[in-house]
Amino acid sequence: MTLSSLTLPYAASLRRLFGNRAILAGAIILAAVVLAALLAPWIAPYAPNKLSIVNKLKGPSLSHIFGTDEFGRDIFSRAIFAGRASLLVSLGVVCISTVLGIVLGVAAGYFRRLDAPISRLLDAMMSFPDILLAIALVAALGPSLATVILALGITYAPRLARIVRGSTLVLRELPYIEAAVAMGLPTWQILTRHVLLNLASPILVQATFVFASAMLAEASLSFLGVGVSADMPTWGTMLASGREYMNNAPWLMVFPGLAIVFSVLSLQLLGDGLRDLVDPRLAKES
Amino acid sequence: MTKLALALLKRLGGMVVVLALVATVVFVIVRVTPGDPAAVMLGSDATPQDIAQLRTKMGLDAPLLVQYFQFLLGILKGDLGQSIFLGQSVTQALAARAEPTFFLTLFSILIAVTIALPVGIFSAVRRGTLFDQIVVTLTMVAASVPSFWLGLLLIQTLAVGQGWFPASGYGGPDTSFLERLHHLVLPAVALGVVNSALIIRFTRAAMLDVLGEDYVRTARAKGATERRVILKHALKNAMVPIITVIGLSIAMLIAGAVVTETVFGLPGIGNLVVSAVLRRDYPVIQGALLVVAAIYVLINFIVDILYMLADPRVRL
């Protein structure tokens, strides 16, 4: 069945969504990455930690399509399993920064008194380069999977908070919100039913970009050795451990790197496409 | 007082508030360490006496509020504390490593802007052509490449493979300035190319915005040459968003420098921070965070002033 022949209730929206080339391309690449990660135990030809010293540092071949590492482990299998950790960390970061961003952004945008203090705090938080703030937080909290997610979540929360604040400031002045206030609806109901629901699109767009940034940042932290434990394969830890052997075995660097590039690219395409759909004024610019 | 002076004063006041908050955030980050920071820093071999000594040295035994004011007072006096492992003050440690980071950031931004402005402008002028489509695709891909990975590929091909550039380091103390710059070529290219993507996209978008404006059509109608229309009428008006994104890029370059310096073994501030994190040298982490954020706030302030000069409407 083609998209144009869909007659489901949401067919028009789906057609619009996937009619956008950027979204379609992004969705296909991301779906491939996510599926590979989810189905890792069935797709991977070898166990990710299976050692085989006789096969160490072998180049790409039919039996090991991405080659093997210094312990003879299959790079392809490890890259697929590493996708799980990389996606999981990024998803966790998006969840934390979205929740924090919504709370701070709505509070600043809806309650006039809170606007100045929260906005200045966001300015201060955004004055730190993301990687630097994240590694300082990881250093303070102690390195572990959870603290990496928390640190990056806090680091990216201001980005979402700014967008949410801006949209809430506009929404607050709209007649239907004024009507809801006049009708005596409790504030929490106005916020959850009328404000939050209307913020869904800008939040979704920004969250997609945060997802992409989180993936790059996680790889950087792991590469620097201040991220998740080196025992856990992520694309960043694979690059970090492969670096020592890159002169003799360049494939150790190439494939995990390409995995990062394709995943981040898919998210950027999705974010761009969604932004064009949400804000058609911007579409003319791309 | 003129409107411009008032607007400047207002921005200056805002900057001071943000700087104070930056210092507060830095103070809080180090204090959220679970347990005793002194014990964490010294590791499991430390005796209780060592820990108590370090606590006194770092002022950790004073009440939190007193510690906070001492910290702020220290900053005002230019005293960022003592490194635990380097045997020098944090200010000295940062100053000793400022040169590679400064030149790396400077060259990266120069490379990024040199690539981005002409490509972005040309891409907007030739909108929809094959060139434009290639530029849009390539910028998307470049924005998805981790700069440290590009750095590793450059080392592999141009340093190890061809031997054109040094693979790592910054030369010894006797190395000439030119030789030191030679060491910076690959890291600056890696950072600059990745960061040019964002500037290209903004330049293109800003140019597309103004190229559709009435005054551009008027300029064309009165017979101005295409070169004059683009450079004089369009680019001048597109400069505000372009200046913003260049300012923003400098902050991203500083973040990128942390990782790139490690890849290329450059003894800069980024490398200092990473080794401080691995050794839990909190005073160094704290000082570096503070200085880098302050530089960012200052750059933002300068960008604000440039806005006012580029576009009188911003002064209102």
Coordinates of C-alpha atoms in Angstrom, one line a residue:
Chain A
M1 CA 0.0 0.0 0.0
T2 CA 1.4 3.4 -0.9
L3 CA 1.2 6.4 1.3
S4 CA -1.1 8.2 -1.1
S5 CA -3.7 5.4 -0.9
L6 CA -3.9 5.4 2.9
T7 CA -7.4 6.0 4.1
L8 CA -6.8 5.8 7.8
P9 CA -8.0 8.7 10.0
Y10 CA -4.4 10.0 10.3
A11 CA -3.6 9.4 6.6
A12 CA -3.4 13.1 5.8
S13 CA -1.0 13.8 8.7
L14 CA 1.1 10.8 7.8
R15 CA 1.3 11.8 4.2
R16 CA 2.4 15.2 5.2
L17 CA 4.9 13.8 7.7
F18 CA 6.5 11.4 5.3
G19 CA 6.0 13.6 2.2
N20 CA 8.9 15.6 3.7
R21 CA 12.1 14.2 2.3
A22 CA 14.2 15.1 5.3
I23 CA 11.8 13.4 7.7
L24 CA 11.5 10.3 5.4
A25 CA 15.3 9.9 5.1
G26 CA 15.9 10.6 8.8
A27 CA 13.2 8.2 9.9
I28 CA 14.5 5.4 7.6
I29 CA 18.1 5.7 8.9
L30 CA 17.0 6.0 12.5
A31 CA 14.6 3.1 12.2
A32 CA 17.5 1.0 10.9
V33 CA 19.8 2.0 13.8
V34 CA 17.1 1.4 16.4
L35 CA 16.0 -1.9 14.9
A36 CA 19.6 -3.1 14.8
A37 CA 20.1 -2.2 18.4
L38 CA 16.8 -3.8 19.5
L39 CA 17.4 -7.0 17.6
A40 CA 21.1 -7.1 18.4
P41 CA 21.2 -10.6 20.0
W42 CA 19.6 -12.0 16.8
I43 CA 21.4 -10.0 14.2
A44 CA 24.9 -10.0 15.7
P45 CA 26.9 -12.9 14.2
Y46 CA 29.1 -13.1 17.4
A47 CA 28.6 -12.3 21.1
P48 CA 29.9 -8.8 21.6
N49 CA 32.5 -9.8 24.2
K50 CA 33.6 -13.2 22.6
L51 CA 37.4 -13.2 22.7
S52 CA 39.4 -14.9 20.0
I53 CA 43.1 -14.1 20.3
V54 CA 44.0 -15.9 17.0
N55 CA 41.7 -13.5 15.2
K56 CA 43.0 -10.3 16.8
L57 CA 43.2 -7.1 14.7
K58 CA 42.0 -8.8 11.5
G59 CA 40.8 -6.5 8.7
P60 CA 37.3 -6.6 7.3
S61 CA 36.5 -10.0 5.7
L62 CA 33.5 -12.2 5.0
S63 CA 33.6 -13.8 8.4
H64 CA 34.1 -10.4 10.2
I65 CA 32.7 -7.7 7.9
F66 CA 33.9 -4.8 10.0
G67 CA 37.1 -6.6 11.2
T68 CA 38.1 -7.5 14.7
D69 CA 39.7 -5.6 17.6
E70 CA 42.8 -6.2 19.7
F71 CA 41.1 -9.1 21.6
G72 CA 39.7 -10.6 18.4
R73 CA 36.2 -9.4 19.2
D74 CA 33.9 -8.9 16.2
I75 CA 33.6 -5.1 15.5
F76 CA 30.2 -5.4 13.7
S77 CA 28.6 -7.3 16.6
R78 CA 30.1 -4.9 19.1
A79 CA 28.9 -1.9 17.1
I80 CA 25.4 -3.2 17.1
F81 CA 25.4 -3.8 20.8
A82 CA 27.1 -0.5 21.4
G83 CA 24.1 1.1 19.7
R84 CA 21.9 0.0 22.6
A85 CA 24.0 1.8 25.2
S86 CA 24.4 4.9 23.0
L87 CA 20.7 5.2 22.2
L88 CA 19.7 4.4 25.8
V89 CA 22.0 7.2 27.2
S90 CA 20.8 9.7 24.6
L91 CA 17.1 8.8 25.3
G92 CA 17.7 9.2 29.0
V93 CA 19.3 12.6 28.5
V94 CA 16.3 13.7 26.3
C95 CA 13.8 12.6 29.0
I96 CA 15.6 14.4 31.8
S97 CA 16.3 17.6 29.9
T98 CA 12.7 17.6 28.6
V99 CA 11.1 17.3 32.0
L100 CA 13.5 19.9 33.5
G101 CA 13.1 22.1 30.5
I102 CA 9.3 22.0 30.7
V103 CA 9.2 22.8 34.4
L104 CA 11.7 25.7 34.2
G105 CA 10.3 27.0 30.9
V106 CA 6.7 27.0 31.8
A107 CA 7.4 28.5 35.2
A108 CA 9.4 31.3 33.7
G109 CA 7.0 31.9 30.8
Y110 CA 3.7 31.7 32.8
F111 CA 4.6 33.2 36.2
R112 CA 5.9 36.7 35.6
R113 CA 7.7 36.9 39.0
L114 CA 9.8 33.8 38.2
D115 CA 10.8 34.9 34.7
A116 CA 13.8 37.1 35.6
P117 CA 15.5 34.7 38.1
I118 CA 14.9 31.6 36.0
S119 CA 16.0 33.3 32.8
R120 CA 19.2 34.6 34.3
L121 CA 19.9 31.1 35.7
L122 CA 19.4 29.7 32.2
D123 CA 21.7 32.3 30.8
A124 CA 24.4 31.3 33.3
M125 CA 23.9 27.6 32.6
M126 CA 24.2 28.2 28.9
S127 CA 27.5 30.1 29.4
F128 CA 29.2 26.8 30.0
P129 CA 30.3 24.9 26.9
D130 CA 28.2 21.7 27.0
I131 CA 31.0 19.2 27.2
L132 CA 32.8 21.2 29.8
L133 CA 29.7 21.4 32.1
A134 CA 29.0 17.8 31.6
I135 CA 32.5 16.6 32.5
A136 CA 32.5 18.8 35.5
L137 CA 29.2 17.4 36.7
V138 CA 30.4 13.8 36.0
A139 CA 33.5 14.6 38.0
A140 CA 31.4 15.9 40.9
L141 CA 28.8 13.2 40.9
G142 CA 31.3 10.3 40.2
P143 CA 31.5 8.5 36.8
S144 CA 28.7 6.0 36.1
L145 CA 26.1 5.4 33.4
A146 CA 23.4 7.2 35.6
T147 CA 25.6 10.2 36.3
V148 CA 26.5 10.6 32.6
I149 CA 22.8 10.7 31.7
L150 CA 22.0 13.0 34.6
A151 CA 24.9 15.4 33.8
L152 CA 24.0 15.6 30.1
G153 CA 20.3 15.9 31.0
I154 CA 21.1 19.0 33.2
T155 CA 23.4 20.4 30.6
Y156 CA 20.8 20.4 27.8
A157 CA 17.8 21.3 29.9
P158 CA 18.3 25.1 29.4
R159 CA 18.0 24.7 25.6
L160 CA 14.5 23.2 26.0
A161 CA 13.6 25.6 28.8
R162 CA 14.3 28.6 26.5
I163 CA 12.1 27.3 23.7
V164 CA 9.3 26.4 26.2
R165 CA 9.5 29.8 27.9
G166 CA 9.3 31.6 24.6
S167 CA 6.3 29.6 23.4
T168 CA 4.6 29.9 26.9
L169 CA 5.0 33.7 26.8
V170 CA 3.1 33.8 23.5
L171 CA 0.4 31.3 24.7
R172 CA -0.2 33.1 27.9
E173 CA -1.6 36.2 26.1
L174 CA -3.9 34.2 23.8
P175 CA -7.7 34.7 24.3
Y176 CA -8.5 31.1 25.2
I177 CA -6.0 31.1 28.1
E178 CA -7.5 34.4 29.3
A179 CA -10.9 32.8 29.0
A180 CA -9.8 29.8 31.0
V181 CA -8.4 32.1 33.7
A182 CA -11.6 34.1 33.7
M183 CA -13.7 30.9 34.1
G184 CA -11.7 30.2 37.3
L185 CA -10.0 27.1 36.1
P186 CA -7.2 26.1 38.5
T187 CA -3.7 27.1 37.3
W188 CA -2.4 23.5 37.1
Q189 CA -5.3 22.6 34.8
I190 CA -4.6 25.6 32.6
L191 CA -1.0 24.6 32.4
T192 CA -1.5 20.9 31.8
R193 CA -4.5 21.1 29.5
H194 CA -4.0 24.3 27.6
V195 CA -0.4 25.3 27.8
L196 CA 1.5 22.0 27.7
L197 CA -0.5 20.4 25.0
N198 CA 0.2 23.4 22.7
L199 CA 3.9 23.2 23.4
A200 CA 4.1 19.6 22.1
S201 CA 5.4 20.6 18.7
P202 CA 8.3 22.9 19.6
I203 CA 9.3 20.5 22.4
L204 CA 9.4 17.6 20.0
V205 CA 11.5 19.5 17.5
Q206 CA 14.0 20.7 20.2
A207 CA 14.1 17.3 21.8
T208 CA 15.1 15.7 18.5
F209 CA 18.1 18.1 18.3
V210 CA 19.0 17.4 22.0
F211 CA 18.9 13.7 21.1
A212 CA 21.5 14.3 18.4
S213 CA 23.7 16.5 20.6
A214 CA 23.5 14.0 23.5
M215 CA 24.7 11.3 21.2
L216 CA 27.7 13.4 20.1
A217 CA 28.4 14.4 23.7
E218 CA 28.2 10.9 25.1
A219 CA 30.7 9.7 22.4
S220 CA 33.0 12.6 23.4
L221 CA 32.8 11.8 27.1
S222 CA 33.4 8.1 26.6
F223 CA 36.3 8.9 24.3
L224 CA 37.9 11.1 26.9
G225 CA 37.5 8.4 29.5
V226 CA 35.2 10.4 31.7
G227 CA 31.9 8.8 30.6
V228 CA 30.5 5.4 30.9
S229 CA 32.8 2.6 32.0
A230 CA 35.2 1.3 29.3
D231 CA 33.8 -2.2 29.8
M232 CA 30.5 -1.2 28.4
P233 CA 30.6 -1.0 24.6
T234 CA 29.3 2.4 23.3
W235 CA 30.5 3.9 20.1
G236 CA 32.6 6.4 22.1
T237 CA 34.3 3.7 24.2
M238 CA 35.0 1.6 21.0
L239 CA 36.7 4.7 19.5
A240 CA 38.7 5.3 22.7
S241 CA 40.0 1.7 22.9
G242 CA 40.6 1.5 19.2
R243 CA 42.7 4.6 19.1
E244 CA 45.8 2.9 20.3
Y245 CA 45.8 0.5 17.4
M246 CA 44.6 2.9 14.7
N247 CA 47.9 2.9 12.8
N248 CA 47.7 -0.8 12.1
A249 CA 44.0 -1.3 12.3
P250 CA 42.1 1.8 11.0
W251 CA 38.8 -0.1 10.8
L252 CA 38.6 0.1 14.6
M253 CA 38.1 3.9 14.1
V254 CA 36.0 3.9 10.9
F255 CA 33.0 1.8 11.7
P256 CA 32.0 3.1 15.2
G257 CA 32.6 6.6 13.9
L258 CA 30.3 6.0 10.9
A259 CA 27.7 4.6 13.3
I260 CA 27.7 7.9 15.2
V261 CA 27.7 10.0 12.0
F262 CA 24.7 8.2 10.6
S263 CA 22.7 8.2 13.8
V264 CA 23.3 11.9 14.5
L265 CA 22.6 12.7 10.8
S266 CA 19.2 10.9 11.0
L267 CA 18.2 12.9 14.0
Q268 CA 19.3 16.2 12.4
L269 CA 17.3 15.3 9.3
L270 CA 14.2 14.5 11.5
G271 CA 14.6 17.6 13.5
D272 CA 15.0 19.8 10.5
G273 CA 12.0 18.2 8.7
L274 CA 9.8 18.4 11.8
R275 CA 10.7 22.1 12.3
D276 CA 9.7 22.9 8.8
L277 CA 6.4 21.2 9.3
V278 CA 5.7 22.9 12.7
D279 CA 6.9 26.3 11.5
P280 CA 6.3 26.7 7.7
R281 CA 7.9 30.1 7.7
L282 CA 11.3 28.3 8.2
A283 CA 10.7 25.8 5.3
K284 CA 11.5 28.4 2.7
E285 CA 15.0 28.6 4.1
S286 CA 15.9 25.1 3.5
Chain B
M1 CA 22.8 60.2 28.6
T2 CA 22.4 58.9 25.1
K3 CA 20.2 55.9 24.3
L4 CA 23.3 54.0 23.2
A5 CA 25.1 54.6 26.5
L6 CA 22.0 53.6 28.5
A7 CA 21.6 50.4 26.5
L8 CA 25.2 49.6 27.0
L9 CA 24.9 50.1 30.8
K10 CA 21.9 47.9 30.9
R11 CA 23.7 45.1 29.1
L12 CA 26.7 45.6 31.4
G13 CA 24.5 45.2 34.4
G14 CA 23.0 42.0 32.9
M15 CA 26.5 40.6 32.3
V16 CA 27.5 41.2 35.9
V17 CA 24.4 39.3 37.2
V18 CA 25.1 36.4 34.8
L19 CA 28.7 36.3 35.9
A20 CA 27.7 36.1 39.6
L21 CA 25.3 33.3 38.8
V22 CA 28.0 31.5 36.8
A23 CA 30.3 31.7 39.8
T24 CA 27.4 30.3 42.0
V25 CA 26.7 27.4 39.6
V26 CA 30.5 26.5 39.7
F27 CA 30.5 26.7 43.5
V28 CA 27.4 24.4 43.7
I29 CA 28.8 21.9 41.2
V30 CA 31.9 21.1 43.3
R31 CA 29.8 21.0 46.5
V32 CA 27.3 18.4 45.1
T33 CA 30.0 15.8 45.2
P34 CA 28.6 12.9 47.3
G35 CA 30.7 12.6 50.5
D36 CA 33.7 14.6 51.3
P37 CA 35.5 16.2 48.3
A38 CA 38.8 16.2 50.1
A39 CA 38.5 12.4 50.7
V40 CA 37.4 11.8 47.1
M41 CA 40.4 13.9 45.8
L42 CA 43.0 12.1 47.9
G43 CA 41.7 8.6 47.1
S44 CA 41.5 5.5 49.3
D45 CA 45.1 5.6 50.6
A46 CA 44.7 8.9 52.4
T47 CA 45.0 9.1 56.1
P48 CA 42.4 11.0 58.2
Q49 CA 45.1 13.6 58.9
D50 CA 45.8 14.1 55.2
I51 CA 42.1 14.6 54.6
A52 CA 41.7 17.0 57.5
Q53 CA 44.7 19.0 56.2
L54 CA 43.3 19.3 52.7
R55 CA 39.9 20.3 54.1
T56 CA 41.5 23.1 56.0
K57 CA 43.7 24.1 53.0
M58 CA 40.6 24.2 50.7
G59 CA 38.5 26.0 53.4
L60 CA 36.0 23.1 53.4
D61 CA 35.7 23.1 57.2
A62 CA 34.1 26.6 57.2
P63 CA 30.3 27.0 57.1
L64 CA 28.9 26.8 53.5
L65 CA 27.9 30.5 53.3
V66 CA 31.4 31.6 54.5
Q67 CA 33.0 29.3 51.9
Y68 CA 30.8 30.9 49.2
F69 CA 31.8 34.4 50.1
Q70 CA 35.4 33.4 50.4
F71 CA 35.1 31.9 46.9
L72 CA 33.6 35.1 45.5
L73 CA 36.1 37.3 47.2
G74 CA 38.9 35.1 45.8
I75 CA 37.6 35.5 42.3
L76 CA 37.5 39.3 42.7
K77 CA 41.1 39.2 43.8
G78 CA 42.0 36.9 40.8
D79 CA 42.7 34.0 43.2
L80 CA 41.2 30.8 42.0
G81 CA 42.8 28.5 44.6
Q82 CA 45.7 26.0 44.5
S83 CA 45.8 22.9 42.3
I84 CA 46.0 19.8 44.4
F85 CA 48.3 17.9 42.1
L86 CA 50.2 20.5 40.0
G87 CA 52.0 22.4 42.8
Q88 CA 50.9 25.7 41.4
S89 CA 48.0 28.1 41.6
V90 CA 45.0 27.5 39.4
T91 CA 45.6 30.9 37.8
Q92 CA 49.2 30.0 36.9
A93 CA 48.1 26.5 35.6
L94 CA 45.5 28.2 33.3
A95 CA 47.8 30.9 32.2
A96 CA 50.6 28.4 31.3
R97 CA 48.1 26.5 29.1
A98 CA 46.3 29.4 27.5
E99 CA 48.4 29.8 24.4
P100 CA 47.6 26.6 22.5
T101 CA 43.9 26.9 23.4
F102 CA 43.8 30.6 22.3
F103 CA 45.5 29.9 18.9
L104 CA 43.5 26.7 18.3
T105 CA 40.2 28.6 18.9
L106 CA 41.4 31.6 16.8
F107 CA 42.5 29.5 13.8
S108 CA 39.4 27.3 13.9
I109 CA 37.1 30.2 13.9
L110 CA 39.1 31.8 11.0
I111 CA 39.0 28.6 9.0
A112 CA 35.2 28.2 9.8
V113 CA 34.4 31.8 8.8
T114 CA 36.6 31.7 5.7
I115 CA 34.8 28.6 4.5
A116 CA 31.3 29.5 5.7
L117 CA 30.8 33.1 4.5
P118 CA 31.5 32.7 0.8
V119 CA 29.8 29.2 0.6
G120 CA 26.8 30.4 2.6
I121 CA 26.3 33.5 0.5
F122 CA 26.9 31.8 -2.8
S123 CA 24.5 28.9 -1.8
A124 CA 21.8 31.4 -1.0
V125 CA 22.3 33.4 -4.3
R126 CA 22.2 30.2 -6.3
R127 CA 19.3 28.7 -4.3
G128 CA 18.0 25.4 -5.7
T129 CA 20.9 24.7 -8.0
L130 CA 23.1 21.6 -7.8
F131 CA 25.7 23.6 -5.9
D132 CA 23.2 24.7 -3.3
Q133 CA 21.9 21.1 -2.8
I134 CA 25.4 19.8 -2.4
V135 CA 26.1 22.5 0.2
V136 CA 22.9 21.8 2.2
T137 CA 23.7 18.0 2.2
L138 CA 27.3 18.5 3.1
T139 CA 26.6 20.9 6.0
M140 CA 24.1 18.4 7.4
V141 CA 26.7 15.6 7.3
A142 CA 29.5 17.9 8.7
A143 CA 27.3 18.9 11.6
S144 CA 26.9 15.2 12.4
V145 CA 30.6 14.4 12.5
P146 CA 32.2 14.4 16.0
S147 CA 35.2 16.8 15.6
F148 CA 37.5 14.4 17.6
W149 CA 36.7 11.6 15.0
L150 CA 37.5 13.9 12.1
G151 CA 40.7 14.7 14.0
L152 CA 41.6 11.1 14.3
L153 CA 41.0 10.5 10.6
L154 CA 43.2 13.5 9.7
I155 CA 46.0 12.2 11.9
Q156 CA 45.7 8.8 10.2
T157 CA 45.8 10.2 6.7
L158 CA 47.8 13.5 6.7
A159 CA 50.1 13.0 9.7
V160 CA 50.8 9.2 9.9
G161 CA 50.0 8.5 6.2
Q162 CA 51.6 11.4 4.4
G163 CA 53.8 12.8 7.2
W164 CA 52.8 16.4 6.2
F165 CA 51.9 17.4 9.8
P166 CA 52.9 16.4 13.3
A167 CA 50.5 13.8 14.7
S168 CA 50.5 15.3 18.2
G169 CA 52.0 17.7 20.7
Y170 CA 52.9 21.4 20.5
G171 CA 56.6 21.1 20.3
G172 CA 59.1 21.6 23.2
P173 CA 59.8 24.9 25.0
D174 CA 62.5 25.8 22.4
T175 CA 60.2 25.3 19.5
S176 CA 59.8 28.4 17.2
F177 CA 56.4 30.0 17.0
L178 CA 56.0 28.9 13.3
E179 CA 56.7 25.3 14.3
R180 CA 54.1 25.5 17.1
L181 CA 51.6 26.8 14.5
H182 CA 52.4 23.8 12.3
H183 CA 51.3 21.6 15.1
L184 CA 48.0 23.4 15.2
V185 CA 47.0 23.0 11.5
L186 CA 45.3 19.6 11.8
P187 CA 43.4 20.3 15.1
A188 CA 42.3 23.7 13.7
V189 CA 41.1 22.2 10.5
A190 CA 39.2 19.4 12.3
L191 CA 37.4 21.9 14.6
G192 CA 37.0 24.6 11.9
V193 CA 35.4 22.4 9.3
V194 CA 32.9 20.8 11.7
N195 CA 31.9 24.3 13.0
S196 CA 31.7 25.9 9.6
A197 CA 28.6 23.8 9.0
L198 CA 26.5 25.8 11.4
I199 CA 27.8 29.1 10.1
I200 CA 27.1 28.1 6.5
R201 CA 23.5 27.2 7.4
F202 CA 22.9 30.5 9.3
T203 CA 24.6 32.6 6.6
R204 CA 22.5 30.9 3.9
A205 CA 19.3 31.3 5.8
A206 CA 20.0 35.0 6.7
M207 CA 20.9 35.8 3.1
L208 CA 17.7 34.1 1.8
D209 CA 15.7 36.1 4.2
V210 CA 17.1 39.5 3.0
L211 CA 17.3 38.6 -0.7
G212 CA 13.5 38.5 -0.7
E213 CA 13.2 41.9 0.8
D214 CA 11.7 45.0 -1.1
Y215 CA 14.9 47.0 -0.7
V216 CA 16.9 44.3 -2.5
R217 CA 14.4 44.4 -5.4
T218 CA 14.6 48.2 -5.4
A219 CA 18.4 48.1 -5.6
R220 CA 18.2 45.7 -8.5
A221 CA 15.5 47.8 -10.2
K222 CA 17.6 50.9 -10.1
G223 CA 20.3 49.0 -11.9
A224 CA 22.8 48.2 -9.2
T225 CA 25.2 45.5 -10.2
E226 CA 24.5 42.0 -8.7
R227 CA 27.8 42.2 -6.8
R228 CA 26.8 45.5 -5.2
V229 CA 23.2 44.2 -4.5
I230 CA 24.6 41.1 -2.7
L231 CA 27.5 42.6 -0.8
K232 CA 26.3 46.1 -0.1
H233 CA 22.5 45.7 0.3
A234 CA 21.9 42.1 1.3
L235 CA 24.9 41.0 3.2
K236 CA 25.0 44.2 5.4
N237 CA 21.5 43.5 6.6
A238 CA 22.1 39.8 7.0
M239 CA 25.1 40.5 9.3
V240 CA 23.2 40.5 12.7
P241 CA 22.2 36.8 12.6
I242 CA 25.6 35.9 11.1
I243 CA 27.4 37.8 13.9
T244 CA 25.3 35.9 16.5
V245 CA 26.1 32.5 15.1
I246 CA 29.8 33.3 14.9
G247 CA 29.7 34.3 18.6
L248 CA 27.9 31.1 19.4
S249 CA 30.4 29.1 17.4
I250 CA 33.3 30.4 19.5
A251 CA 31.6 28.9 22.5
M252 CA 31.2 25.6 20.6
L253 CA 34.8 25.8 19.5
I254 CA 35.9 26.0 23.2
A255 CA 33.8 23.0 24.0
G256 CA 35.3 21.2 20.9
A257 CA 38.8 22.2 21.9
V258 CA 38.5 20.2 25.2
V259 CA 38.2 17.0 23.1
T260 CA 40.4 18.0 20.2
E261 CA 43.3 19.0 22.5
T262 CA 43.2 15.5 24.0
V263 CA 43.2 13.8 20.6
F264 CA 46.2 15.9 19.4
G265 CA 48.0 15.9 22.7
L266 CA 48.0 19.7 22.8
P267 CA 48.9 21.1 26.3
G268 CA 46.0 23.5 26.4
I269 CA 43.2 24.3 28.9
G270 CA 41.0 21.5 27.5
N271 CA 43.7 18.9 28.2
L272 CA 44.2 20.5 31.7
V273 CA 40.5 20.1 32.5
V274 CA 40.4 16.4 31.3
S275 CA 43.4 15.5 33.4
A276 CA 42.0 17.4 36.3
V277 CA 38.7 15.5 36.0
L278 CA 40.6 12.2 35.9
R279 CA 42.6 13.2 39.1
R280 CA 39.6 14.9 40.8
D281 CA 41.6 18.1 41.0
Y282 CA 38.5 20.1 41.9
P283 CA 40.1 23.6 42.3
V284 CA 41.4 23.3 38.7
I285 CA 38.0 22.1 37.3
Q286 CA 36.3 24.9 39.2
G287 CA 38.8 27.6 37.9
A288 CA 38.7 26.4 34.3
L289 CA 34.9 26.3 34.3
L290 CA 34.7 29.8 35.6
V291 CA 37.3 31.3 33.2
V292 CA 35.8 29.6 30.1
A293 CA 32.2 30.6 31.1
A294 CA 33.4 34.2 31.8
I295 CA 35.0 34.3 28.3
Y296 CA 31.8 33.1 26.8
V297 CA 29.8 35.8 28.7
L298 CA 32.3 38.4 27.5
I299 CA 32.0 37.3 23.9
N300 CA 28.2 37.5 24.2
F301 CA 28.6 41.0 25.5
I302 CA 30.9 42.0 22.6
V303 CA 28.4 40.4 20.1
D304 CA 25.7 42.5 21.7
I305 CA 27.7 45.7 21.2
L306 CA 28.4 44.7 17.6
Y307 CA 24.7 44.3 17.1
M308 CA 24.0 47.8 18.3
L309 CA 26.6 49.1 15.9
A310 CA 25.4 46.9 13.0
D311 CA 21.7 47.6 13.5
P312 CA 20.5 50.7 15.3
R313 CA 17.1 49.2 15.9
V314 CA 18.6 46.9 18.5
R315 CA 19.4 49.9 20.7
L316 CA 15.8 50.4 21.5

